[in-house]
PDB file of C-alpha atoms in Angstrom:
ATOM      1  CA  UNK A   1      -1.029 -13.172  52.145  1.00  0.00           C
ATOM      2  CA  UNK A   2      -4.025 -14.228  50.089  1.00  0.00           C
ATOM      3  CA  UNK A   3      -4.358 -12.456  46.750  1.00  0.00           C
ATOM      4  CA  UNK A   4      -7.531 -10.572  46.000  1.00  0.00           C
ATOM      5  CA  UNK A   5      -9.537 -12.159  43.174  1.00  0.00           C
ATOM      6  CA  UNK A   6      -9.466 -10.311  39.873  1.00  0.00           C
ATOM      7  CA  UNK A   7     -12.394  -8.067  39.083  1.00  0.00           C
ATOM      8  CA  UNK A   8     -14.566  -8.747  36.044  1.00  0.00           C
ATOM      9  CA  UNK A   9     -12.848  -5.917  34.167  1.00  0.00           C
ATOM     10  CA  UNK A  10      -9.398  -7.250  35.069  1.00  0.00           C
ATOM     11  CA  UNK A  11     -10.326 -10.749  33.905  1.00  0.00           C
ATOM     12  CA  UNK A  12     -11.612  -9.306  30.645  1.00  0.00           C
ATOM     13  CA  UNK A  13      -8.378  -7.352  30.091  1.00  0.00           C
ATOM     14  CA  UNK A  14      -6.242 -10.399  30.832  1.00  0.00           C
ATOM     15  CA  UNK A  15      -8.232 -12.586  28.445  1.00  0.00           C
ATOM     16  CA  UNK A  16      -8.175  -9.885  25.765  1.00  0.00           C
ATOM     17  CA  UNK A  17      -4.392  -9.650  26.000  1.00  0.00           C
ATOM     18  CA  UNK A  18      -4.023 -13.437  25.916  1.00  0.00           C
ATOM     19  CA  UNK A  19      -6.091 -13.675  22.740  1.00  0.00           C
ATOM     20  CA  UNK A  20      -4.147 -10.878  21.056  1.00  0.00           C
ATOM     21  CA  UNK A  21      -0.792 -12.458  21.903  1.00  0.00           C
ATOM     22  CA  UNK A  22      -2.012 -15.876  20.766  1.00  0.00           C
ATOM     23  CA  UNK A  23      -3.148 -14.430  17.433  1.00  0.00           C
ATOM     24  CA  UNK A  24       0.207 -12.677  17.006  1.00  0.00           C
ATOM     25  CA  UNK A  25       2.039 -15.948  17.632  1.00  0.00           C
ATOM     26  CA  UNK A  26      -0.131 -17.783  15.098  1.00  0.00           C
ATOM     27  CA  UNK A  27       0.238 -15.185  12.358  1.00  0.00           C
ATOM     28  CA  UNK A  28       4.031 -15.280  12.724  1.00  0.00           C
ATOM     29  CA  UNK A  29       4.080 -18.960  11.812  1.00  0.00           C
ATOM     30  CA  UNK A  30       0.900 -19.498   9.768  1.00  0.00           C
ATOM     31  CA  UNK A  31       0.039 -16.132   8.266  1.00  0.00           C
ATOM     32  CA  UNK A  32      -3.271 -14.280   8.420  1.00  0.00           C
ATOM     33  CA  UNK A  33      -5.610 -16.573   6.495  1.00  0.00           C
ATOM     34  CA  UNK A  34      -4.895 -20.041   7.872  1.00  0.00           C
ATOM     35  CA  UNK A  35      -5.534 -19.599  11.615  1.00  0.00           C
ATOM     36  CA  UNK A  36      -9.206 -19.743  12.613  1.00  0.00           C
ATOM     37  CA  UNK A  37     -11.058 -18.402  15.631  1.00  0.00           C
ATOM     38  CA  UNK A  38     -11.030 -21.963  16.969  1.00  0.00           C
ATOM     39  CA  UNK A  39      -7.233 -22.073  16.606  1.00  0.00           C
ATOM     40  CA  UNK A  40      -6.878 -18.844  18.577  1.00  0.00           C
ATOM     41  CA  UNK A  41      -9.170 -20.003  21.361  1.00  0.00           C
ATOM     42  CA  UNK A  42      -7.503 -23.410  21.528  1.00  0.00           C
ATOM     43  CA  UNK A  43      -4.095 -21.739  21.743  1.00  0.00           C
ATOM     44  CA  UNK A  44      -5.377 -19.556  24.559  1.00  0.00           C
ATOM     45  CA  UNK A  45      -7.013 -22.583  26.258  1.00  0.00           C
ATOM     46  CA  UNK A  46     -10.448 -20.970  26.100  1.00  0.00           C
ATOM     47  CA  UNK A  47     -13.801 -21.909  24.577  1.00  0.00           C
ATOM     48  CA  UNK A  48     -14.807 -20.529  21.186  1.00  0.00           C
ATOM     49  CA  UNK A  49     -17.942 -18.894  22.557  1.00  0.00           C
ATOM     50  CA  UNK A  50     -15.934 -16.373  24.542  1.00  0.00           C
ATOM     51  CA  UNK A  51     -14.265 -14.880  21.475  1.00  0.00           C
ATOM     52  CA  UNK A  52     -17.043 -12.524  20.429  1.00  0.00           C
ATOM     53  CA  UNK A  53     -17.052 -10.791  23.773  1.00  0.00           C
ATOM     54  CA  UNK A  54     -13.703  -9.350  22.700  1.00  0.00           C
ATOM     55  CA  UNK A  55     -13.790  -8.892  18.924  1.00  0.00           C
ATOM     56  CA  UNK A  56     -16.511  -8.698  16.301  1.00  0.00           C
ATOM     57  CA  UNK A  57     -14.594 -10.903  13.895  1.00  0.00           C
ATOM     58  CA  UNK A  58     -11.395 -12.813  13.305  1.00  0.00           C
ATOM     59  CA  UNK A  59     -10.336 -10.041  10.914  1.00  0.00           C
ATOM     60  CA  UNK A  60     -10.593  -7.385  13.627  1.00  0.00           C
ATOM     61  CA  UNK A  61      -8.412  -9.445  15.968  1.00  0.00           C
ATOM     62  CA  UNK A  62      -5.755 -10.259  13.388  1.00  0.00           C
ATOM     63  CA  UNK A  63      -5.552  -6.681  12.129  1.00  0.00           C
ATOM     64  CA  UNK A  64      -4.776  -5.570  15.679  1.00  0.00           C
ATOM     65  CA  UNK A  65      -2.398  -8.491  16.212  1.00  0.00           C
ATOM     66  CA  UNK A  66      -0.529  -7.649  12.994  1.00  0.00           C
ATOM     67  CA  UNK A  67      -0.024  -4.055  14.089  1.00  0.00           C
ATOM     68  CA  UNK A  68       1.162  -5.091  17.540  1.00  0.00           C
ATOM     69  CA  UNK A  69       3.481  -7.820  16.262  1.00  0.00           C
ATOM     70  CA  UNK A  70       5.117  -5.459  13.775  1.00  0.00           C
ATOM     71  CA  UNK A  71       5.621  -2.689  16.293  1.00  0.00           C
ATOM     72  CA  UNK A  72       6.944  -4.936  19.038  1.00  0.00           C
ATOM     73  CA  UNK A  73       9.487  -6.649  16.770  1.00  0.00           C
ATOM     74  CA  UNK A  74      10.746  -3.596  14.951  1.00  0.00           C
ATOM     75  CA  UNK A  75      10.715  -1.301  17.980  1.00  0.00           C
ATOM     76  CA  UNK A  76      12.829  -3.841  19.859  1.00  0.00           C
ATOM     77  CA  UNK A  77      15.315  -3.962  16.968  1.00  0.00           C
ATOM     78  CA  UNK A  78      15.582  -0.178  16.837  1.00  0.00           C
ATOM     79  CA  UNK A  79      15.879   0.246  20.598  1.00  0.00           C
ATOM     80  CA  UNK A  80      18.522  -2.467  20.945  1.00  0.00           C
ATOM     81  CA  UNK A  81      20.622  -1.270  17.994  1.00  0.00           C
ATOM     82  CA  UNK A  82      24.238  -0.748  18.997  1.00  0.00           C
ATOM     83  CA  UNK A  83      26.867   1.520  17.507  1.00  0.00           C
ATOM     84  CA  UNK A  84      28.213   5.045  17.594  1.00  0.00           C
ATOM     85  CA  UNK A  85      27.196   6.083  14.076  1.00  0.00           C
ATOM     86  CA  UNK A  86      24.084   5.749  11.935  1.00  0.00           C
ATOM     87  CA  UNK A  87      25.854   3.232   9.716  1.00  0.00           C
ATOM     88  CA  UNK A  88      26.960   1.115  12.680  1.00  0.00           C
ATOM     89  CA  UNK A  89      23.466   1.030  14.185  1.00  0.00           C
ATOM     90  CA  UNK A  90      21.815   0.179  10.875  1.00  0.00           C
ATOM     91  CA  UNK A  91      24.422  -2.519  10.275  1.00  0.00           C
ATOM     92  CA  UNK A  92      23.576  -4.018  13.670  1.00  0.00           C
ATOM     93  CA  UNK A  93      19.863  -4.086  12.755  1.00  0.00           C
ATOM     94  CA  UNK A  94      20.572  -5.667   9.375  1.00  0.00           C
ATOM     95  CA  UNK A  95      22.828  -8.323  10.875  1.00  0.00           C
ATOM     96  CA  UNK A  96      20.239  -9.237  13.512  1.00  0.00           C
ATOM     97  CA  UNK A  97      17.277  -9.298  11.126  1.00  0.00           C
ATOM     98  CA  UNK A  98      19.021 -11.173   8.299  1.00  0.00           C
ATOM     99  CA  UNK A  99      20.397 -13.871  10.589  1.00  0.00           C
ATOM    100  CA  UNK A 100      20.046 -17.633  10.785  1.00  0.00           C
ATOM    101  CA  UNK A 101      18.551 -17.287  14.246  1.00  0.00           C
ATOM    102  CA  UNK A 102      15.768 -15.012  12.992  1.00  0.00           C
ATOM    103  CA  UNK A 103      15.142 -17.276  10.011  1.00  0.00           C
ATOM    104  CA  UNK A 104      14.955 -20.398  12.171  1.00  0.00           C
ATOM    105  CA  UNK A 105      12.644 -18.978  14.868  1.00  0.00           C
ATOM    106  CA  UNK A 106       9.630 -17.425  13.114  1.00  0.00           C
ATOM    107  CA  UNK A 107       7.408 -17.773  16.184  1.00  0.00           C
ATOM    108  CA  UNK A 108       9.439 -15.057  17.913  1.00  0.00           C
ATOM    109  CA  UNK A 109      10.295 -12.938  14.882  1.00  0.00           C
ATOM    110  CA  UNK A 110       8.942 -10.587  12.251  1.00  0.00           C
ATOM    111  CA  UNK A 111       5.435 -11.562  11.052  1.00  0.00           C
ATOM    112  CA  UNK A 112       5.847 -10.192   7.531  1.00  0.00           C
ATOM    113  CA  UNK A 113       7.391 -13.208   5.734  1.00  0.00           C
ATOM    114  CA  UNK A 114       4.386 -15.346   6.673  1.00  0.00           C
ATOM    115  CA  UNK A 115       1.780 -12.621   6.098  1.00  0.00           C
ATOM    116  CA  UNK A 116       2.692 -10.570   3.017  1.00  0.00           C
ATOM    117  CA  UNK A 117       0.880 -12.705   0.446  1.00  0.00           C
ATOM    118  CA  UNK A 118      -2.195 -12.839   2.688  1.00  0.00           C
ATOM    119  CA  UNK A 119      -2.312  -9.050   3.050  1.00  0.00           C
ATOM    120  CA  UNK A 120      -2.646  -8.513  -0.702  1.00  0.00           C
ATOM    121  CA  UNK A 121      -5.398 -11.139  -0.947  1.00  0.00           C
ATOM    122  CA  UNK A 122      -7.404 -10.067   2.108  1.00  0.00           C
ATOM    123  CA  UNK A 123      -7.773  -6.529   0.824  1.00  0.00           C
ATOM    124  CA  UNK A 124      -8.304  -2.990   2.012  1.00  0.00           C
ATOM    125  CA  UNK A 125      -8.466  -3.188   5.838  1.00  0.00           C
ATOM    126  CA  UNK A 126      -5.265  -5.202   6.096  1.00  0.00           C
ATOM    127  CA  UNK A 127      -3.537  -3.222   3.354  1.00  0.00           C
ATOM    128  CA  UNK A 128      -4.386   0.050   5.080  1.00  0.00           C
ATOM    129  CA  UNK A 129      -3.128  -1.239   8.432  1.00  0.00           C
ATOM    130  CA  UNK A 130       0.021  -2.586   6.816  1.00  0.00           C
ATOM    131  CA  UNK A 131       0.773   0.650   4.942  1.00  0.00           C
ATOM    132  CA  UNK A 132       0.355   2.658   8.137  1.00  0.00           C
ATOM    133  CA  UNK A 133       2.697   0.367  10.034  1.00  0.00           C
ATOM    134  CA  UNK A 134       5.330   0.452   7.293  1.00  0.00           C
ATOM    135  CA  UNK A 135       5.236   4.253   7.453  1.00  0.00           C
ATOM    136  CA  UNK A 136       5.697   4.039  11.216  1.00  0.00           C
ATOM    137  CA  UNK A 137       8.581   1.585  10.914  1.00  0.00           C
ATOM    138  CA  UNK A 138      10.220   3.666   8.193  1.00  0.00           C
ATOM    139  CA  UNK A 139      10.031   6.686  10.477  1.00  0.00           C
ATOM    140  CA  UNK A 140      11.734   4.740  13.279  1.00  0.00           C
ATOM    141  CA  UNK A 141      14.519   3.577  10.993  1.00  0.00           C
ATOM    142  CA  UNK A 142      14.688   7.056   9.500  1.00  0.00           C
ATOM    143  CA  UNK A 143      15.554   8.514  12.882  1.00  0.00           C
ATOM    144  CA  UNK A 144      18.668   6.341  12.871  1.00  0.00           C
ATOM    145  CA  UNK A 145      19.495   6.790   9.187  1.00  0.00           C
ATOM    146  CA  UNK A 146      18.961  10.558   9.240  1.00  0.00           C
ATOM    147  CA  UNK A 147      22.630  11.590   8.955  1.00  0.00           C
ATOM    148  CA  UNK A 148      23.306   9.370   5.932  1.00  0.00           C
ATOM    149  CA  UNK A 149      20.042   8.862   4.082  1.00  0.00           C
ATOM    150  CA  UNK A 150      16.369   9.643   3.781  1.00  0.00           C
ATOM    151  CA  UNK A 151      13.171   7.729   3.172  1.00  0.00           C
ATOM    152  CA  UNK A 152      14.370   6.158  -0.074  1.00  0.00           C
ATOM    153  CA  UNK A 153      17.300   4.466   1.678  1.00  0.00           C
ATOM    154  CA  UNK A 154      15.124   3.329   4.570  1.00  0.00           C
ATOM    155  CA  UNK A 155      12.389   1.839   2.368  1.00  0.00           C
ATOM    156  CA  UNK A 156      14.998   0.146   0.192  1.00  0.00           C
ATOM    157  CA  UNK A 157      16.650  -1.453   3.217  1.00  0.00           C
ATOM    158  CA  UNK A 158      13.253  -2.465   4.611  1.00  0.00           C
ATOM    159  CA  UNK A 159      12.266  -4.160   1.339  1.00  0.00           C
ATOM    160  CA  UNK A 160      15.626  -5.922   1.115  1.00  0.00           C
ATOM    161  CA  UNK A 161      15.394  -7.166   4.699  1.00  0.00           C
ATOM    162  CA  UNK A 162      11.851  -8.514   4.461  1.00  0.00           C
ATOM    163  CA  UNK A 163      12.372  -9.959   0.984  1.00  0.00           C
ATOM    164  CA  UNK A 164      15.662 -11.574   1.944  1.00  0.00           C
ATOM    165  CA  UNK A 165      14.241 -13.146   5.094  1.00  0.00           C
ATOM    166  CA  UNK A 166      11.151 -14.367   3.218  1.00  0.00           C
ATOM    167  CA  UNK A 167      13.256 -16.112   0.574  1.00  0.00           C
ATOM    168  CA  UNK A 168      15.596 -17.547   3.199  1.00  0.00           C
ATOM    169  CA  UNK A 169      12.670 -19.052   5.114  1.00  0.00           C
ATOM    170  CA  UNK A 170      11.120 -20.395   1.919  1.00  0.00           C
ATOM    171  CA  UNK A 171      14.376 -22.231   1.121  1.00  0.00           C
ATOM    172  CA  UNK A 172      15.252 -23.184   4.703  1.00  0.00           C
ATOM    173  CA  UNK A 173      17.124 -26.478   4.913  1.00  0.00           C
ATOM    174  CA  UNK A 174      19.012 -25.913   1.666  1.00  0.00           C
ATOM    175  CA  UNK A 175      22.418 -24.271   1.090  1.00  0.00           C
ATOM    176  CA  UNK A 176      20.623 -21.573  -0.907  1.00  0.00           C
ATOM    177  CA  UNK A 177      18.952 -20.249   2.242  1.00  0.00           C
ATOM    178  CA  UNK A 178      22.220 -19.234   3.903  1.00  0.00           C
ATOM    179  CA  UNK A 179      23.436 -17.791   0.600  1.00  0.00           C
ATOM    180  CA  UNK A 180      20.332 -15.598   0.347  1.00  0.00           C
ATOM    181  CA  UNK A 181      20.896 -14.224   3.846  1.00  0.00           C
ATOM    182  CA  UNK A 182      24.560 -13.515   3.089  1.00  0.00           C
ATOM    183  CA  UNK A 183      23.780 -11.884  -0.269  1.00  0.00           C
ATOM    184  CA  UNK A 184      21.050  -9.714   1.265  1.00  0.00           C
ATOM    185  CA  UNK A 185      23.372  -8.529   4.018  1.00  0.00           C
ATOM    186  CA  UNK A 186      26.163  -7.790   1.539  1.00  0.00           C
ATOM    187  CA  UNK A 187      23.875  -5.747  -0.710  1.00  0.00           C
ATOM    188  CA  UNK A 188      22.491  -3.824   2.264  1.00  0.00           C
ATOM    189  CA  UNK A 189      25.971  -3.084   3.612  1.00  0.00           C
ATOM    190  CA  UNK A 190      27.015  -1.814   0.181  1.00  0.00           C
ATOM    191  CA  UNK A 191      24.001   0.504   0.127  1.00  0.00           C
ATOM    192  CA  UNK A 192      24.997   1.867   3.540  1.00  0.00           C
ATOM    193  CA  UNK A 193      28.562   2.423   2.356  1.00  0.00           C
ATOM    194  CA  UNK A 194      27.325   4.417  -0.641  1.00  0.00           C
ATOM    195  CA  UNK A 195      24.909   6.430   1.481  1.00  0.00           C
ATOM    196  CA  UNK A 196      27.602   7.261   4.020  1.00  0.00           C
ATOM    197  CA  UNK A 197      30.026   8.282   1.272  1.00  0.00           C
ATOM    198  CA  UNK A 198      27.461  10.577  -0.367  1.00  0.00           C
ATOM    199  CA  UNK A 199      26.656  12.158   2.991  1.00  0.00           C
ATOM    200  CA  UNK A 200      30.333  12.832   3.695  1.00  0.00           C
ATOM    201  CA  UNK A 201      30.805  14.384   0.241  1.00  0.00           C
ATOM    202  CA  UNK A 202      27.935  16.780   0.917  1.00  0.00           C
ATOM    203  CA  UNK A 203      29.544  17.823   4.190  1.00  0.00           C
ATOM    204  CA  UNK A 204      32.848  18.662   2.534  1.00  0.00           C
ATOM    205  CA  UNK A 205      33.458  22.402   2.023  1.00  0.00           C
TER     206      UNK A 205
END
């Protein structure tokens, strides 16, 4: 059976989504500043002239792409987390995030290691978007950590995860890279142990 051709609105939506996903892929590997509008359109196999029918500027596209990339990566981690207890589920997330596989495949991973330095340089719009997304991610992790720790634990783990992965990618190809991942995991696990112990002490009569 012959498919009906897409309507103009459907074509626009499909192109819009393609551009957003292409931008998200580029920022994961090249950050926010390096990719140009031409890079996005080339990656999407489209002409540059069509870009401004979707976004007013490169900044508007990449702000949206940053939000989407963060939410898709972290939401997947949280939803896939396995374990019976808060500590077990958080340990699963830490092990997956601070892994060789995640380090070695930035194009499919967290965009923060490639984008953090750009966010501080690019200024208010990106910083505002980033702060809002970190709050959202902290809330998601907080739902898991609830029984053993609050926002301080969650933000500490988040900073350790992103910092550890960033350093591991920056030293990839050297023995130090694996050591950084292992040290970051060990420190995070120790923090979970302490948090769980404190929570159990509070529960004691």
